[in-house]
Short mmCIF file of C-alpha atoms in Angstrom, two decimals:
data_model
loop_
_atom_site.label_atom_id
_atom_site.label_comp_id
_atom_site.label_asym_id
_atom_site.label_seq_id
_atom_site.Cartn_x
_atom_site.Cartn_y
_atom_site.Cartn_z
CA UNK A 15 -105.26 -104.04 -10.85
CA UNK A 16 -102.09 -102.41 -9.79
CA UNK A 17 -98.99 -104.13 -10.90
CA UNK A 18 -96.64 -101.87 -9.02
CA UNK A 19 -94.14 -103.66 -6.83
CA UNK A 20 -91.97 -103.00 -3.85
CA UNK A 21 -89.19 -105.13 -2.88
CA UNK A 22 -86.44 -106.49 -0.67
CA UNK A 23 -82.98 -104.96 -0.85
CA UNK A 24 -80.47 -106.42 -3.25
CA UNK A 25 -78.53 -109.41 -1.98
CA UNK A 26 -75.35 -108.42 -0.18
CA UNK A 27 -71.93 -109.64 -1.16
CA UNK A 28 -68.90 -109.66 1.07
CA UNK A 29 -66.19 -108.76 -1.40
CA UNK A 30 -65.94 -107.02 -4.78
CA UNK A 31 -66.84 -109.73 -7.34
CA UNK A 32 -64.14 -109.80 -9.99
CA UNK A 33 -66.69 -110.00 -12.79
CA UNK A 34 -65.08 -109.38 -16.11
CA UNK A 35 -66.20 -106.17 -17.86
CA UNK A 36 -68.20 -105.21 -14.83
CA UNK A 37 -68.33 -101.59 -16.01
CA UNK A 38 -70.23 -102.41 -19.19
CA UNK A 39 -73.52 -102.62 -17.29
CA UNK A 40 -72.61 -101.08 -13.92
CA UNK A 41 -75.08 -98.86 -12.02
CA UNK A 42 -72.81 -96.17 -10.57
CA UNK A 43 -74.03 -93.96 -7.70
CA UNK A 44 -72.61 -90.45 -7.38
CA UNK A 45 -71.90 -89.31 -3.80
CA UNK A 46 -71.42 -85.52 -3.26
CA UNK A 47 -69.48 -85.87 -0.05
CA UNK A 48 -70.36 -82.56 1.53
CA UNK A 49 -74.05 -83.32 1.18
CA UNK A 50 -74.28 -87.10 1.84
CA UNK A 51 -73.62 -87.76 5.54
CA UNK A 52 -71.96 -85.77 8.31
CA UNK A 53 -70.20 -87.91 10.99
CA UNK A 54 -68.92 -85.14 13.31
CA UNK A 55 -71.83 -82.71 13.51
CA UNK A 56 -70.08 -79.75 11.84
CA UNK A 57 -72.83 -79.41 9.20
CA UNK A 58 -70.52 -80.65 6.39
CA UNK A 59 -70.59 -84.20 5.01
CA UNK A 60 -67.35 -86.20 5.22
CA UNK A 61 -65.66 -89.41 4.33
CA UNK A 62 -66.49 -91.16 7.62
CA UNK A 63 -70.12 -90.23 6.99
CA UNK A 64 -69.96 -91.83 3.56
CA UNK A 65 -68.31 -94.85 5.02
CA UNK A 66 -71.04 -95.26 7.65
CA UNK A 67 -73.74 -95.23 4.93
CA UNK A 68 -72.12 -97.71 2.59
CA UNK A 69 -74.48 -100.54 3.66
CA UNK A 70 -77.41 -98.40 2.46
CA UNK A 71 -75.78 -98.17 -0.98
CA UNK A 72 -75.11 -101.89 -0.97
CA UNK A 73 -78.74 -102.59 -0.23
CA UNK A 74 -79.91 -100.12 -2.81
CA UNK A 75 -78.22 -102.43 -5.34
CA UNK A 76 -75.65 -100.26 -6.98
CA UNK A 77 -72.30 -101.65 -8.24
CA UNK A 78 -69.92 -98.67 -7.65
CA UNK A 79 -69.75 -95.35 -5.84
CA UNK A 80 -68.34 -92.30 -7.55
CA UNK A 81 -67.05 -89.71 -4.99
CA UNK A 82 -66.94 -86.00 -6.03
CA UNK A 83 -63.64 -84.29 -4.94
CA UNK A 84 -62.56 -84.55 -1.36
CA UNK A 85 -58.97 -83.36 -1.91
CA UNK A 86 -57.30 -80.54 -0.10
CA UNK A 87 -58.85 -77.37 -1.43
CA UNK A 88 -59.77 -73.74 -0.49
CA UNK A 89 -63.28 -74.74 -1.70
CA UNK A 90 -63.72 -71.83 -4.14
CA UNK A 91 -65.67 -74.28 -6.34
CA UNK A 92 -66.79 -76.98 -3.91
CA UNK A 93 -63.45 -78.82 -4.16
CA UNK A 94 -63.00 -78.72 -7.91
CA UNK A 95 -60.18 -76.26 -7.15
CA UNK A 96 -57.57 -78.67 -5.91
CA UNK A 97 -54.52 -77.50 -3.96
CA UNK A 98 -53.07 -80.95 -3.25
CA UNK A 99 -54.15 -84.06 -5.22
CA UNK A 100 -52.58 -86.41 -2.72
CA UNK A 101 -54.26 -85.10 0.47
CA UNK A 102 -57.74 -85.15 1.85
CA UNK A 103 -59.19 -81.82 2.90
CA UNK A 104 -59.58 -81.69 6.71
CA UNK A 105 -63.27 -80.88 6.30
CA UNK A 106 -63.66 -84.41 4.87
CA UNK A 107 -61.16 -86.26 7.05
CA UNK A 108 -57.74 -87.64 6.19
CA UNK A 109 -56.05 -90.30 4.12
CA UNK A 110 -56.69 -92.95 6.77
CA UNK A 111 -60.45 -92.22 6.39
CA UNK A 112 -60.15 -92.56 2.58
CA UNK A 113 -58.32 -95.93 3.02
CA UNK A 114 -60.97 -97.20 5.43
CA UNK A 115 -63.77 -96.12 3.10
CA UNK A 116 -62.22 -97.97 0.18
CA UNK A 117 -61.63 -101.07 2.21
CA UNK A 118 -65.14 -101.17 3.62
CA UNK A 119 -66.66 -100.60 0.21
CA UNK A 120 -64.73 -103.56 -1.24
CA UNK A 121 -65.88 -105.71 1.65
CA UNK A 122 -69.46 -104.83 0.87
CA UNK A 123 -69.06 -105.60 -2.85
CA UNK A 124 -68.89 -101.98 -3.93
CA UNK A 125 -66.29 -100.35 -6.10
CA UNK A 126 -64.93 -96.82 -5.52
CA UNK A 127 -64.41 -94.29 -8.32
CA UNK A 128 -62.83 -90.96 -7.40
CA UNK A 129 -63.04 -87.64 -9.20
CA UNK A 130 -59.87 -86.31 -10.82
CA UNK A 131 -59.55 -82.64 -11.86
CA UNK A 132 -56.75 -82.39 -14.46
CA UNK A 133 -57.83 -79.29 -16.46
CA UNK A 134 -57.03 -76.79 -13.71
CA UNK A 135 -55.70 -76.54 -10.15
CA UNK A 136 -56.42 -74.24 -7.25
CA UNK A 137 -54.60 -70.95 -7.29
CA UNK A 138 -53.37 -72.15 -3.91
CA UNK A 139 -51.58 -75.12 -5.50
CA UNK A 140 -47.89 -74.99 -4.75
CA UNK A 141 -46.95 -74.77 -8.44
CA UNK A 142 -49.23 -71.75 -9.05
CA UNK A 143 -48.06 -69.90 -5.89
CA UNK A 144 -44.42 -70.43 -6.95
CA UNK A 145 -45.32 -69.29 -10.51
CA UNK A 146 -46.69 -66.05 -9.21
CA UNK A 147 -43.68 -65.49 -6.90
CA UNK A 148 -41.05 -66.28 -9.55
CA UNK A 149 -42.47 -63.88 -12.17
CA UNK A 150 -42.61 -63.68 -15.96
CA UNK A 151 -40.45 -66.14 -17.89
CA UNK A 152 -40.01 -68.54 -14.91
CA UNK A 153 -40.21 -72.31 -15.50
CA UNK A 154 -43.26 -72.69 -13.21
CA UNK A 155 -45.30 -70.24 -15.24
CA UNK A 156 -44.87 -72.51 -18.25
CA UNK A 157 -46.92 -75.15 -16.46
CA UNK A 158 -49.95 -72.75 -16.70
CA UNK A 159 -51.11 -70.40 -19.43
CA UNK A 160 -49.50 -67.05 -18.54
CA UNK A 161 -49.49 -64.44 -21.36
CA UNK A 162 -48.82 -60.74 -21.79
CA UNK A 163 -51.95 -58.71 -22.49
CA UNK A 164 -53.07 -56.81 -25.52
CA UNK A 165 -53.40 -53.06 -25.79
CA UNK A 166 -50.86 -50.22 -25.47
CA UNK A 167 -49.92 -51.29 -21.92
CA UNK A 168 -51.09 -54.92 -21.85
CA UNK A 169 -54.29 -53.85 -20.20
CA UNK A 170 -56.53 -56.12 -22.29
CA UNK A 171 -56.85 -59.93 -21.97
CA UNK A 172 -54.69 -61.99 -24.40
CA UNK A 173 -57.80 -63.24 -26.27
CA UNK A 174 -61.57 -63.03 -26.22
CA UNK A 175 -62.26 -66.33 -24.40
CA UNK A 176 -64.95 -66.22 -21.67
CA UNK A 177 -65.15 -68.18 -18.44
CA UNK A 178 -67.73 -70.92 -18.22
CA UNK A 179 -68.83 -69.17 -15.01
CA UNK A 180 -69.22 -65.82 -16.73
CA UNK A 181 -66.82 -62.92 -17.40
CA UNK A 182 -63.40 -62.99 -19.04
CA UNK A 183 -61.40 -66.23 -18.90
CA UNK A 184 -58.28 -64.27 -17.95
CA UNK A 185 -57.11 -62.56 -14.77
CA UNK A 186 -54.21 -60.08 -14.60
CA UNK A 187 -51.61 -60.45 -11.87
CA UNK A 188 -49.53 -57.70 -10.19
CA UNK A 189 -46.60 -57.94 -12.61
CA UNK A 190 -48.84 -57.37 -15.60
CA UNK A 191 -49.20 -60.79 -17.06
CA UNK A 192 -52.54 -62.61 -17.41
CA UNK A 193 -53.38 -66.27 -16.64
CA UNK A 194 -56.06 -68.44 -18.18
CA UNK A 195 -58.93 -69.91 -16.15
CA UNK A 196 -61.83 -71.33 -18.08
CA UNK A 197 -63.79 -71.54 -14.75
CA UNK A 198 -63.28 -69.34 -11.69
CA UNK A 199 -60.19 -67.12 -11.26
CA UNK A 200 -59.20 -69.42 -8.41
CA UNK A 201 -58.91 -72.24 -10.90
CA UNK A 202 -55.92 -71.57 -13.25
CA UNK A 203 -55.74 -73.94 -16.25
CA UNK A 204 -52.75 -76.29 -16.54
CA UNK A 205 -50.68 -76.08 -19.78
CA UNK A 206 -50.81 -79.71 -20.94
CA UNK A 207 -48.16 -79.04 -23.53
CA UNK A 208 -45.61 -78.94 -20.71
CA UNK A 209 -44.26 -82.48 -19.96
CA UNK A 210 -44.15 -81.89 -16.20
CA UNK A 211 -47.95 -81.69 -16.15
CA UNK A 212 -48.34 -85.10 -17.72
CA UNK A 213 -45.63 -86.56 -15.48
CA UNK A 214 -47.43 -85.24 -12.35
CA UNK A 215 -50.82 -86.59 -13.22
CA UNK A 216 -49.49 -90.05 -14.09
CA UNK A 217 -47.93 -90.03 -10.59
CA UNK A 218 -51.24 -88.91 -9.07
CA UNK A 219 -53.06 -91.77 -10.85
CA UNK A 220 -50.63 -94.29 -9.40
CA UNK A 221 -51.00 -92.80 -5.91
CA UNK A 222 -54.70 -93.47 -5.82
CA UNK A 223 -54.52 -96.77 -7.66
CA UNK A 224 -52.13 -97.88 -5.01
CA UNK A 225 -54.72 -96.84 -2.46
CA UNK A 226 -57.10 -99.26 -4.06
CA UNK A 227 -59.52 -97.13 -5.98
CA UNK A 228 -61.32 -98.82 -8.90
CA UNK A 229 -61.30 -95.93 -11.32
CA UNK A 230 -61.46 -92.20 -11.95
CA UNK A 231 -64.11 -89.83 -13.21
CA UNK A 232 -62.25 -87.19 -15.27
CA UNK A 233 -63.55 -83.70 -14.74
CA UNK A 234 -63.58 -81.48 -17.90
CA UNK A 235 -61.97 -84.36 -19.79
CA UNK A 236 -62.58 -82.45 -23.01
CA UNK A 237 -60.65 -79.30 -21.89
CA UNK A 238 -57.02 -80.21 -21.25
CA UNK A 239 -55.61 -79.31 -24.66
CA UNK A 240 -56.05 -75.78 -26.14
CA UNK A 241 -55.72 -74.84 -29.78
CA UNK A 242 -52.22 -73.72 -30.80
CA UNK A 243 -51.76 -70.01 -30.31
CA UNK A 244 -54.97 -69.68 -28.26
CA UNK A 245 -56.88 -68.08 -31.11
CA UNK A 246 -59.81 -65.60 -30.64
CA UNK A 247 -63.31 -66.80 -31.16
CA UNK A 248 -64.06 -63.62 -33.04
CA UNK A 249 -67.17 -62.45 -31.15
CA UNK A 250 -69.06 -65.73 -31.30
CA UNK A 251 -71.65 -66.37 -28.61
CA UNK A 252 -69.66 -68.83 -26.52
CA UNK A 253 -72.47 -69.92 -24.34
CA UNK A 254 -74.39 -71.10 -27.41
CA UNK A 255 -71.34 -72.84 -28.75
CA UNK A 256 -70.70 -74.79 -25.51
CA UNK A 257 -71.52 -78.38 -26.12
CA UNK A 258 -72.64 -77.63 -29.66
CA UNK A 259 -69.39 -77.09 -31.54
CA UNK A 260 -65.70 -77.80 -31.29
CA UNK A 261 -64.04 -74.76 -29.57
CA UNK A 262 -60.42 -73.71 -29.32
CA UNK A 263 -60.36 -74.69 -25.62
CA UNK A 264 -62.68 -77.74 -25.67
CA UNK A 265 -62.67 -81.11 -27.46
CA UNK A 266 -59.35 -80.58 -29.24
CA UNK A 267 -57.96 -83.78 -30.85
CA UNK A 268 -54.73 -83.52 -28.94
CA UNK A 269 -56.45 -84.53 -25.74
CA UNK A 270 -56.68 -88.12 -26.84
CA UNK A 271 -52.88 -88.73 -26.65
CA UNK A 272 -53.10 -87.77 -22.89
CA UNK A 273 -55.68 -90.56 -22.35
CA UNK A 274 -53.68 -93.12 -24.34
CA UNK A 275 -50.80 -92.53 -21.95
CA UNK A 276 -53.10 -92.77 -18.96
CA UNK A 277 -54.54 -96.05 -20.21
CA UNK A 278 -51.10 -97.58 -20.08
CA UNK A 279 -50.88 -96.60 -16.38
CA UNK A 280 -54.34 -98.09 -15.57
CA UNK A 281 -53.58 -101.33 -17.40
CA UNK A 282 -50.61 -101.90 -15.01
CA UNK A 283 -53.16 -102.66 -12.27
CA UNK A 284 -55.32 -105.68 -11.79
CA UNK A 285 -59.03 -105.70 -11.14
CA UNK A 286 -60.40 -103.87 -14.21
CA UNK A 287 -59.96 -100.28 -13.05
CA UNK A 288 -61.75 -97.74 -15.28
CA UNK A 289 -61.81 -94.21 -16.60
CA UNK A 290 -65.00 -92.23 -17.01
CA UNK A 291 -64.92 -89.04 -19.08
CA UNK A 292 -66.92 -85.92 -18.32
CA UNK A 293 -66.72 -84.80 -21.95
CA UNK A 294 -69.09 -82.16 -23.19
CA UNK A 295 -68.93 -82.62 -26.98
CA UNK A 296 -71.12 -81.43 -29.89
CA UNK A 297 -72.28 -84.95 -30.75
CA UNK A 298 -72.33 -88.48 -29.40
CA UNK A 299 -70.09 -89.40 -32.32
CA UNK A 300 -67.35 -87.08 -30.96
CA UNK A 301 -67.92 -88.43 -27.47
CA UNK A 302 -67.16 -91.92 -28.90
CA UNK A 303 -63.67 -90.69 -29.66
CA UNK A 304 -62.93 -90.67 -25.88
CA UNK A 305 -63.76 -94.38 -25.47
CA UNK A 306 -61.82 -95.97 -28.21
CA UNK A 307 -60.24 -99.26 -27.09
CA UNK A 308 -56.91 -97.66 -26.12
CA UNK A 309 -58.37 -94.66 -24.28
CA UNK A 310 -61.11 -94.38 -21.68
CA UNK A 311 -63.82 -96.89 -20.79
CA UNK A 312 -66.95 -94.74 -20.45
CA UNK A 313 -68.14 -91.18 -21.22
CA UNK A 314 -71.11 -89.40 -19.76
CA UNK A 315 -74.02 -89.10 -22.19
CA UNK A 316 -74.80 -85.44 -21.85
CA UNK A 317 -76.94 -85.56 -24.98
CA UNK A 318 -79.27 -88.00 -23.21
CA UNK A 319 -79.29 -85.93 -20.00
CA UNK A 320 -80.22 -82.86 -21.99
CA UNK A 321 -83.15 -84.46 -23.80
CA UNK A 322 -86.72 -83.52 -22.87
CA UNK A 323 -89.32 -86.07 -21.75
CA UNK A 324 -90.48 -86.66 -25.26
CA UNK A 325 -90.63 -90.08 -27.05
CA UNK A 326 -89.46 -88.87 -30.41
CA UNK A 327 -86.48 -86.96 -29.02
CA UNK A 328 -85.54 -89.79 -26.68
CA UNK A 329 -85.66 -92.40 -29.44
CA UNK A 330 -83.34 -90.25 -31.59
CA UNK A 331 -80.71 -89.86 -28.90
CA UNK A 332 -80.92 -93.53 -27.86
CA UNK A 333 -80.42 -94.67 -31.47
CA UNK A 334 -77.57 -92.24 -32.06
CA UNK A 335 -75.84 -93.18 -28.86
CA UNK A 336 -75.99 -96.96 -29.49
CA UNK A 337 -74.84 -96.44 -33.10
CA UNK A 338 -71.93 -94.19 -32.12
CA UNK A 339 -70.65 -96.57 -29.38
CA UNK A 340 -70.88 -99.71 -31.43
CA UNK A 341 -67.79 -99.13 -33.71
CA UNK A 342 -65.51 -98.39 -30.66
CA UNK A 343 -66.83 -101.25 -28.63
CA UNK A 344 -67.68 -99.07 -25.63
CA UNK A 345 -70.89 -99.28 -23.55
CA UNK A 346 -73.45 -96.54 -23.74
CA UNK A 347 -74.07 -94.59 -20.53
CA UNK A 348 -77.32 -93.09 -19.37
CA UNK A 349 -77.77 -90.34 -16.80
CA UNK A 350 -80.58 -88.07 -15.70
CA UNK A 351 -79.10 -85.88 -12.91
CA UNK A 352 -75.79 -84.90 -11.34
CA UNK A 353 -74.32 -82.18 -9.18
CA UNK A 354 -74.17 -79.57 -11.93
CA UNK A 355 -77.70 -79.71 -13.34
CA UNK A 356 -81.30 -79.26 -12.19
CA UNK A 357 -82.61 -82.58 -10.71
CA UNK A 358 -84.83 -84.29 -13.19
CA UNK A 359 -87.77 -84.38 -10.76
CA UNK A 360 -87.78 -80.68 -11.12
CA UNK A 361 -86.59 -80.40 -14.74
CA UNK A 362 -89.41 -82.66 -16.05
CA UNK A 363 -92.02 -80.66 -14.16
CA UNK A 364 -91.71 -77.76 -16.58
CA UNK A 365 -92.04 -77.07 -20.23
CA UNK A 366 -88.59 -76.59 -21.90
CA UNK A 367 -86.96 -73.34 -20.85
CA UNK A 368 -88.47 -72.83 -17.45
CA UNK A 369 -85.51 -74.33 -15.66
CA UNK A 370 -85.91 -74.69 -11.95
CA UNK A 371 -89.26 -72.86 -11.59
CA UNK A 372 -91.92 -74.98 -9.84
CA UNK A 373 -95.19 -73.15 -9.40
CA UNK A 374 -97.65 -75.56 -7.72
CA UNK A 375 -97.91 -78.85 -5.91
CA UNK A 376 -99.27 -80.32 -9.17
CA UNK A 377 -96.00 -79.39 -10.85
CA UNK A 378 -94.11 -81.26 -8.18
CA UNK A 379 -96.28 -84.34 -8.65
CA UNK A 380 -95.93 -84.15 -12.46
CA UNK A 381 -92.16 -83.86 -12.19
CA UNK A 382 -91.93 -86.83 -9.80
CA UNK A 383 -94.18 -88.99 -11.96
CA UNK A 384 -92.08 -88.29 -15.04
CA UNK A 385 -88.89 -88.78 -13.10
CA UNK A 386 -89.98 -92.24 -11.99
CA UNK A 387 -90.96 -93.19 -15.51
CA UNK A 388 -87.71 -91.81 -16.93
CA UNK A 389 -85.76 -93.86 -14.38
CA UNK A 390 -87.24 -97.16 -15.49
CA UNK A 391 -86.64 -96.28 -19.10
CA UNK A 392 -83.00 -95.36 -18.38
CA UNK A 393 -82.40 -98.59 -16.41
CA UNK A 394 -83.85 -100.66 -19.26
CA UNK A 395 -81.42 -99.38 -21.89
CA UNK A 396 -78.26 -101.29 -22.89
CA UNK A 397 -75.10 -100.22 -21.06
CA UNK A 398 -74.25 -98.48 -17.77
CA UNK A 399 -76.40 -96.08 -15.71
CA UNK A 400 -75.62 -93.23 -13.23
CA UNK A 401 -77.67 -92.27 -10.25
CA UNK A 402 -77.14 -88.99 -8.43
CA UNK A 403 -77.51 -89.08 -4.63
CA UNK A 404 -81.06 -88.38 -3.60
CA UNK A 405 -82.71 -89.08 -6.95
CA UNK A 406 -83.82 -92.42 -5.54
CA UNK A 407 -85.88 -90.39 -3.05
CA UNK A 408 -87.46 -88.30 -5.74
CA UNK A 409 -85.84 -85.15 -4.37
CA UNK A 410 -86.53 -81.93 -6.27
CA UNK A 411 -84.18 -78.99 -6.57
CA UNK A 412 -84.39 -76.60 -3.70
CA UNK A 413 -85.23 -73.39 -5.58
CA UNK A 414 -85.78 -70.90 -2.72
CA UNK A 415 -82.33 -70.79 -1.02
CA UNK A 416 -81.46 -67.38 0.40
CA UNK A 417 -78.78 -65.53 -1.57
CA UNK A 418 -76.54 -65.36 1.52
CA UNK A 419 -76.20 -69.14 1.79
CA UNK A 420 -75.38 -69.89 -1.88
CA UNK A 421 -71.88 -71.01 -2.71
CA UNK A 422 -71.92 -71.71 -6.46
CA UNK A 423 -69.21 -69.40 -7.87
CA UNK A 424 -71.22 -69.00 -11.09
CA UNK A 425 -74.02 -67.35 -9.05
CA UNK A 426 -71.66 -64.53 -7.99
CA UNK A 427 -70.17 -63.94 -11.45
CA UNK A 428 -73.49 -62.62 -12.69
CA UNK A 429 -73.25 -64.22 -16.17
CA UNK A 430 -72.54 -67.52 -17.84
CA UNK A 431 -74.22 -70.46 -16.17
CA UNK A 432 -77.37 -69.76 -14.22
CA UNK A 433 -75.47 -70.12 -10.94
CA UNK A 434 -78.10 -72.18 -9.24
CA UNK A 435 -76.26 -75.48 -8.83
CA UNK A 436 -76.68 -75.22 -5.06
CA UNK A 437 -80.28 -76.26 -5.47
CA UNK A 438 -79.32 -79.80 -6.39
CA UNK A 439 -76.57 -80.02 -3.73
CA UNK A 440 -78.66 -79.60 -0.53
CA UNK A 441 -77.85 -82.38 1.90
CA UNK A 442 -80.10 -85.41 1.56
CA UNK A 443 -82.53 -86.52 4.31
CA UNK A 444 -82.07 -89.82 6.13
CA UNK A 445 -84.74 -89.58 8.87
CA UNK A 446 -88.15 -87.99 9.32
CA UNK A 447 -86.99 -85.66 12.13
CA UNK A 448 -83.91 -84.01 13.54
CA UNK A 449 -82.01 -80.77 12.92
CA UNK A 450 -80.82 -82.07 9.55
CA UNK A 451 -83.14 -85.05 8.98
CA UNK A 452 -80.39 -87.45 9.92
CA UNK A 453 -77.68 -85.87 7.77
CA UNK A 454 -75.73 -85.01 10.93
CA UNK A 455 -76.05 -83.72 14.40
CA UNK A 456 -75.26 -80.09 13.71
CA UNK A 457 -77.52 -78.86 10.95
CA UNK A 458 -76.46 -78.73 7.32
CA UNK A 459 -74.26 -76.41 5.26
CA UNK A 460 -77.22 -75.60 2.95
CA UNK A 461 -80.70 -75.32 4.53
CA UNK A 462 -83.13 -78.17 3.86
CA UNK A 463 -86.80 -77.66 3.19
CA UNK A 464 -89.40 -78.51 5.87
CA UNK A 465 -90.77 -81.20 3.54
CA UNK A 466 -87.49 -83.08 3.55
CA UNK A 467 -88.53 -85.47 6.36
CA UNK A 468 -91.32 -86.98 4.40
CA UNK A 469 -88.92 -87.64 1.49
CA UNK A 470 -86.31 -89.25 3.75
CA UNK A 471 -84.94 -92.82 3.50
CA UNK A 472 -86.67 -93.60 6.81
CA UNK A 473 -89.98 -92.43 5.57
CA UNK A 474 -89.86 -94.33 2.27
CA UNK A 475 -88.22 -97.59 3.36
CA UNK A 476 -90.62 -100.48 3.19
CA UNK A 477 -93.44 -98.27 1.75
CA UNK A 478 -95.01 -99.93 -1.25
CA UNK A 479 -94.99 -97.53 -4.24
CA UNK A 480 -92.44 -95.17 -2.72
CA UNK A 481 -89.72 -93.89 -5.09
CA UNK A 482 -87.01 -95.50 -2.95
CA UNK A 483 -88.63 -98.92 -3.16
CA UNK A 484 -89.09 -98.42 -6.89
CA UNK A 485 -85.35 -97.91 -7.32
CA UNK A 486 -84.56 -100.87 -5.08
CA UNK A 487 -86.89 -103.15 -7.04
CA UNK A 488 -85.68 -101.86 -10.41
CA UNK A 489 -82.00 -102.44 -9.53
CA UNK A 490 -82.80 -105.96 -8.20
CA UNK A 491 -84.74 -106.81 -11.36
CA UNK A 492 -82.04 -105.36 -13.58
CA UNK A 493 -79.50 -107.51 -11.85
CA UNK A 494 -81.52 -110.75 -12.15
CA UNK A 495 -82.94 -110.32 -15.71
CA UNK A 496 -80.34 -111.72 -18.15
CA UNK A 497 -81.65 -109.51 -20.99
CA UNK A 498 -80.96 -106.33 -19.08
CA UNK A 499 -77.60 -104.58 -18.56
CA UNK A 500 -74.90 -104.72 -21.22
CA UNK A 501 -75.75 -104.77 -24.91
CA UNK A 502 -75.56 -102.86 -28.16
CA UNK A 503 -79.11 -102.57 -29.47
CA UNK A 504 -82.82 -102.51 -28.78
CA UNK A 505 -85.62 -103.86 -31.03
CA UNK A 506 -88.18 -101.08 -31.41
CA UNK A 507 -91.82 -102.11 -31.34
CA UNK A 508 -94.77 -100.36 -32.81
CA UNK A 509 -96.35 -97.95 -30.38
CA UNK A 510 -98.86 -95.10 -30.19
CA UNK A 511 -97.60 -91.56 -30.67
CA UNK A 512 -95.72 -90.36 -27.59
CA UNK A 513 -94.79 -93.94 -26.54
CA UNK A 514 -91.47 -95.69 -26.70
CA UNK A 515 -91.61 -99.54 -26.76
CA UNK A 516 -88.68 -101.88 -27.26
CA UNK A 517 -87.70 -105.47 -26.74
CA UNK A 518 -84.47 -106.95 -25.45
CA UNK A 519 -84.69 -110.73 -25.68
CA UNK A 520 -87.59 -111.79 -23.39
CA UNK A 521 -87.75 -108.29 -21.81
CA UNK A 522 -90.04 -105.46 -23.05
CA UNK A 523 -90.06 -101.86 -21.88
CA UNK A 524 -92.92 -99.44 -22.70
CA UNK A 525 -92.68 -95.79 -21.72
CA UNK A 526 -95.66 -93.46 -22.19
CA UNK A 527 -94.19 -89.89 -22.40
CA UNK A 528 -97.53 -88.39 -23.46
CA UNK A 529 -99.96 -86.49 -21.32
CA UNK A 530 -102.74 -88.97 -21.94
CA UNK A 531 -103.50 -92.58 -21.09
CA UNK A 532 -102.65 -95.02 -23.86
CA UNK A 533 -103.50 -98.68 -24.67
CA UNK A 534 -100.81 -101.12 -25.73
CA UNK A 535 -100.52 -104.86 -26.00
CA UNK A 536 -99.87 -106.68 -22.67
CA UNK A 537 -96.58 -108.18 -23.47
CA UNK A 538 -96.50 -110.82 -20.75
CA UNK A 539 -95.90 -110.78 -16.99
CA UNK A 540 -95.43 -107.37 -15.50
CA UNK A 541 -92.07 -107.05 -13.71
CA UNK A 542 -92.39 -103.48 -12.53
CA UNK A 543 -94.23 -100.26 -13.30
CA UNK A 544 -93.66 -96.65 -12.29
CA UNK A 545 -97.42 -96.10 -11.80
CA UNK A 546 -100.82 -97.87 -11.90
CA UNK A 547 -101.41 -100.07 -14.88
CA UNK A 548 -104.51 -102.09 -15.69
CA UNK A 549 -104.73 -105.10 -17.94
CA UNK A 550 -107.74 -106.74 -19.62
CA UNK A 551 -108.25 -108.89 -22.74
CA UNK A 552 -104.57 -108.97 -23.66
CA UNK A 553 -104.24 -105.16 -23.56
CA UNK A 554 -102.75 -102.78 -20.94
CA UNK A 555 -103.83 -99.25 -20.16
CA UNK A 556 -100.85 -97.03 -19.23
CA UNK A 557 -101.56 -93.64 -17.62
CA UNK A 558 -99.72 -90.59 -18.72
CA UNK A 559 -96.02 -90.52 -17.91
CA UNK A 560 -95.68 -94.16 -16.95
CA UNK A 561 -93.17 -96.85 -17.79
CA UNK A 562 -93.78 -100.56 -17.61
CA UNK A 563 -91.38 -103.54 -17.67
CA UNK A 564 -92.63 -106.92 -18.89
CA UNK A 565 -91.13 -110.36 -19.43
CA UNK A 566 -92.42 -112.63 -22.10
CA UNK A 567 -90.78 -115.73 -20.51
#
């Protein structure tokens, strides 16, 4: 007997509920604006498009929407190169559109979290343009990292740091000095030792808080402060060190004073506004430093995102995460996909190391089955969860994009990251048909596969067993089950090899990560499953790559 369930949308609310500590168990949905919905038919998503689709997000059952950057930008790195932090880029609309979006979201019971990019600006930012024009020794150059080069004539970079996107982390300007950019050359790093930088960003925080936003996701939160003297790494393999060790340009202890100052600003505002750190650190224990009571509220759990679909590895990272967050009183966060990584419906289709390669239809089915099971596991864990747009449709990465349409700057640098982030950024499908499957009336800025229509929201809505209905049901159950959401611990239950089983009060979750069917106790009434489950004689048979939710009540 199948116990799989489809469901009605979450109950709507008319205003943001002022629930205390809402962020401790929030489900936050990431919108990548250029790829979500296009209101004017120019092929690029925009804020009015997002606004028009807010009822969909309300009905999906999420608590908050995180918007990737929509600020004025030359778009050298999809808006993460900001030229003006107080303006909306014309491709996305204007400040009135942002205001309307925030107001409508609040009326629908949704909170809005905006991206903030404090590690670097665009090279078209007014500060940087003036720094170039005013030359060496000028006050504006002190707000960035300008340095003379090494070598007889200053022809060598000031140190051996490499860009995350590949190649040197330094670019030489016409007057002979070099400037630091940990990402693309169009993204010069701010010098956070200069007081004007801190003053400016506290002002930027207040600007958007006054607009009504409910929080900020802090891009490269671990990167603001550099080690004194900008020391060489001495020939170390920097790509292997990233996320695995403290580096002179990442996860320096001085960054925490910045966030203590920011917390004072946030606490001036009512409504429990929050900070979320994108902090790539070597361990969850170091991540916990960012969410101490006087700093930020949440930090992305990249250790969990990077874990394979393997019961033993997952249990280890779950235990370490909960243990690390407990002393600082912060909620754990759980995430499977975002705009910078291969979607988990593709990632889980392959053995470790194969990346975005999908070889057969069977691979796609395996990836989707594991992705569905992984989603139910994630949503059952204590804390807050993040959903990346389109994962509720089971979207895979688009791996066969032509070279000429790619826009990821890492792709063109030829080293560093794999440069294939465009594959997870293809505009999502809303309808079965149309030039862009309902994304907009004028095509899409990245081409969508022919199969997109059958994965669309229209095609999956109301269809029992569809991935979209699985998400809707899971979020509704998560909201109504008192033992789900916030918490500090799970009670692990005995389970066969390759299986995770835990209890939270009267709720039980069992996830079979193995490639074989397994038999477990039937723990009570089935609430939801990611696949077909049969029960007989007090036992349950779980197919490979399946997660089940039970209640013992």
